[in-house]
Every structure is written in C-alpha cells, then in structure tokens.
Amino acid sequence: MLKAVIFDMDGVLFDTEPIGVNANIEAAKRQGFVMTYKESLSTLGQTAERSLKILKDLLPGLDIDKFNLDYAEYLDGATKCSVPLKPYAKEAITMAKDCNILCALCSSNSKDRIDRYLRLSGFTGLFDAIVSGDDGAKSKPAPDMYLLTAEKLGVLPEHCLVFEDSTAGLKAAYTAQMKTYMVPDLLPYSEEYAAFSHGFISSLKDAPQLYKLL
C-alpha cells in the first residue's frame, strides 16, 4: 500500500540540471580549462567521489576547491531570483496530498539551497519531511538518505514511491526497497536502468497514475 511519495530535487522537481552542466563548464573556464558539454554531462548521476575522479581525469591540475566554489557561485547566481520548474512538478505534489499520501524531498544538496529553491518556487510547506546533504546520512547511491526520509515520515520503505532522474539516486531508492521510477531529464531512460528501478514515466504528468496503482 502506498503511503508516501519521495521526490529527488534537481532534474525531477526543478529544471536545474542544465544550469549545473553550464556551471561545470564555467568553473573549468575560470581556471583556463575547456570542458565540453558532453564532458560536463558525464558527471551527472555520479557519486561525489566518481564525479571528482572524472574531473581530475578530464582536467589534470584542476584546483578542486576553487572549482567547487566557482561552481556554487555560478549556480547560486543563476538561481538567485527564480528556479525553473519541471513540468507538472507542483501538480504531482498536490495531487499526492489530495490522495492523503505523504510527500517528502530527498536531495544531496545543502539545506540552505533546498530552502531557497522551495521559497523561490512557492513550494515551502508542501513537504512532510525533507532530507538534505547536511543531515549526515551517507550520500546516494547508498540507501541511507532514503531510509532516513522514510524514518522521518514514519512509514516503512516498502510503502514509499520514489521519483529520481539519476543513476545514483535510482540505486539508492531501489536498495532501500522502495518503489523506484525514473523521470528522465538530461539522461534518457535505457534498459540498463531496469536492474535498479521499477520503470519510468516520461514526466510527472503521469505520476498520479502510479498513486492509484501502487
């Protein structure tokens, strides 16, 4: 029985992944490196450790600390006044609540950035629980963040539905024994995701169908 739906943030609720790709390119540029769109895209959906290795392999001699600061500066500047929404994001949340289903947000982002995005988008107060990268749980693809979210909601993991767009996120939710569906963003769905997801929907417009089925 479905009791809760848990949303990833970037790429699922907010259309911020393209901004992140450009932030990579700009942060590399500030150190005199040229990073292509395809190279930047290769860091998406990876663990922090894997992304770091990709960056070091692509850009030998990169100052990672400066890169991270420049990345955050670009990202925060691009979302200073507004945050672009994914189609049907708010509707997917409100329709779940109309069905008496709890809603939560689980993101590796900082609590400050999550709170700012929610405020700018008018999403403040919509979630029954929020787990951020500041909560101390091991990052995706480990299941810890999703297990903590279920704990905060007071529901069993098997009663949770998760929407994710990244490999790491899908693996995290699936390992936590939650019903896990991909909502493709910059990375398209392919059969390789079948090993650690229960399927996919083309957009959050189709989310309410799952609320009724699960």
GROMACS .gro file of N, CA, C and O in nm, residues 3-4 8 14-15 30 38 44 53 56 63 67 87 110 112 122 134 162 172 180-181 183 188-190 194:
model
  104
    3LYS      N    1   0.197   0.481   0.087
    3LYS     CA    2   0.171   0.577   0.194
    3LYS      C    3   0.249   0.708   0.176
    3LYS      O    4   0.213   0.808   0.237
    4ALA      N    5   0.357   0.703   0.096
    4ALA     CA    6   0.440   0.823   0.082
    4ALA      C    7   0.505   0.827  -0.056
    4ALA      O    8   0.539   0.723  -0.112
    8ASP      N    9   1.323   1.336  -0.561
    8ASP     CA   10   1.453   1.399  -0.572
    8ASP      C   11   1.428   1.544  -0.613
    8ASP      O   12   1.316   1.579  -0.656
   14PHE      N   13   1.287   2.047  -1.013
   14PHE     CA   14   1.341   2.171  -1.067
   14PHE      C   15   1.429   2.144  -1.188
   14PHE      O   16   1.509   2.049  -1.187
   15ASP      N   17   1.415   2.227  -1.289
   15ASP     CA   18   1.490   2.210  -1.414
   15ASP      C   19   1.626   2.277  -1.402
   15ASP      O   20   1.660   2.368  -1.478
   30ARG      N   21   3.723   2.925  -1.566
   30ARG     CA   22   3.787   3.023  -1.477
   30ARG      C   23   3.928   2.981  -1.437
   30ARG      O   24   4.004   3.061  -1.385
   38LYS      N   25   2.947   1.761  -2.341
   38LYS     CA   26   2.943   1.616  -2.322
   38LYS      C   27   3.026   1.574  -2.201
   38LYS      O   28   2.985   1.488  -2.123
   44LEU      N   29   2.704   1.389  -1.434
   44LEU     CA   30   2.569   1.381  -1.379
   44LEU      C   31   2.537   1.238  -1.333
   44LEU      O   32   2.578   1.141  -1.396
   53LYS      N   33   3.671   1.211  -0.958
   53LYS     CA   34   3.766   1.137  -1.039
   53LYS      C   35   3.753   1.176  -1.186
   53LYS      O   36   3.853   1.194  -1.256
   56LYS      N   37   3.914   1.514  -1.236
   56LYS     CA   38   4.061   1.506  -1.230
   56LYS      C   39   4.119   1.442  -1.356
   56LYS      O   40   4.225   1.483  -1.404
   63ASP      N   41   4.231   2.280  -0.971
   63ASP     CA   42   4.218   2.310  -0.829
   63ASP      C   43   4.074   2.280  -0.790
   63ASP      O   44   3.983   2.359  -0.819
   67PHE      N   45   3.735   2.508  -0.794
   67PHE     CA   46   3.631   2.464  -0.888
   67PHE      C   47   3.496   2.457  -0.817
   67PHE      O   48   3.395   2.507  -0.868
   87PRO      N   49   0.797   2.027  -1.570
   87PRO     CA   50   0.652   2.022  -1.595
   87PRO      C   51   0.578   1.936  -1.492
   87PRO      O   52   0.624   1.829  -1.456
  110SER      N   53   2.262   2.111  -0.013
  110SER     CA   54   2.264   2.166   0.122
  110SER      C   55   2.123   2.210   0.163
  110SER      O   56   2.037   2.239   0.079
  112ASP      N   57   2.043   2.489   0.302
  112ASP     CA   58   2.024   2.629   0.264
  112ASP      C   59   1.976   2.639   0.119
  112ASP      O   60   1.885   2.717   0.089
  122GLY      N   61   0.774   2.872  -0.442
  122GLY     CA   62   0.645   2.865  -0.375
  122GLY      C   63   0.612   2.727  -0.323
  122GLY      O   64   0.496   2.694  -0.299
  134ASP      N   65   2.303   1.780   0.441
  134ASP     CA   66   2.354   1.823   0.571
  134ASP      C   67   2.306   1.734   0.686
  134ASP      O   68   2.344   1.756   0.801
  162VAL      N   69   0.933   0.649  -0.509
  162VAL     CA   70   1.040   0.748  -0.530
  162VAL      C   71   1.049   0.784  -0.679
  162VAL      O   72   1.042   0.698  -0.766
  172ALA      N   73   2.000   0.417  -0.499
  172ALA     CA   74   1.978   0.442  -0.356
  172ALA      C   75   1.837   0.402  -0.313
  172ALA      O   76   1.818   0.331  -0.215
  180THR      N   77   1.062   0.242  -0.716
  180THR     CA   78   1.151   0.342  -0.772
  180THR      C   79   1.128   0.361  -0.921
  180THR      O   80   1.138   0.266  -0.998
  181TYR      N   81   1.096   0.485  -0.959
  181TYR     CA   82   1.069   0.515  -1.100
  181TYR      C   83   1.157   0.630  -1.147
  181TYR      O   84   1.177   0.729  -1.076
  183VAL      N   85   1.232   0.947  -1.383
  183VAL     CA   86   1.172   1.053  -1.463
  183VAL      C   87   1.289   1.111  -1.543
  183VAL      O   88   1.364   1.195  -1.492
  188PRO      N   89   1.865   1.004  -2.073
  188PRO     CA   90   1.746   0.931  -2.116
  188PRO      C   91   1.735   0.795  -2.048
  188PRO      O   92   1.835   0.739  -2.004
  189TYR      N   93   1.614   0.744  -2.041
  189TYR     CA   94   1.595   0.610  -1.987
  189TYR      C   95   1.646   0.506  -2.087
  189TYR      O   96   1.629   0.520  -2.207
  190SER      N   97   1.711   0.403  -2.035
  190SER     CA   98   1.752   0.290  -2.118
  190SER      C   99   1.736   0.162  -2.035
  190SER      O  100   1.714   0.167  -1.915
  194ALA      N  101   1.677  -0.083  -1.574
  194ALA     CA  102   1.579  -0.182  -1.529
  194ALA      C  103   1.630  -0.265  -1.411
  194ALA      O  104   1.551  -0.316  -1.332
   0.00000   0.00000   0.00000
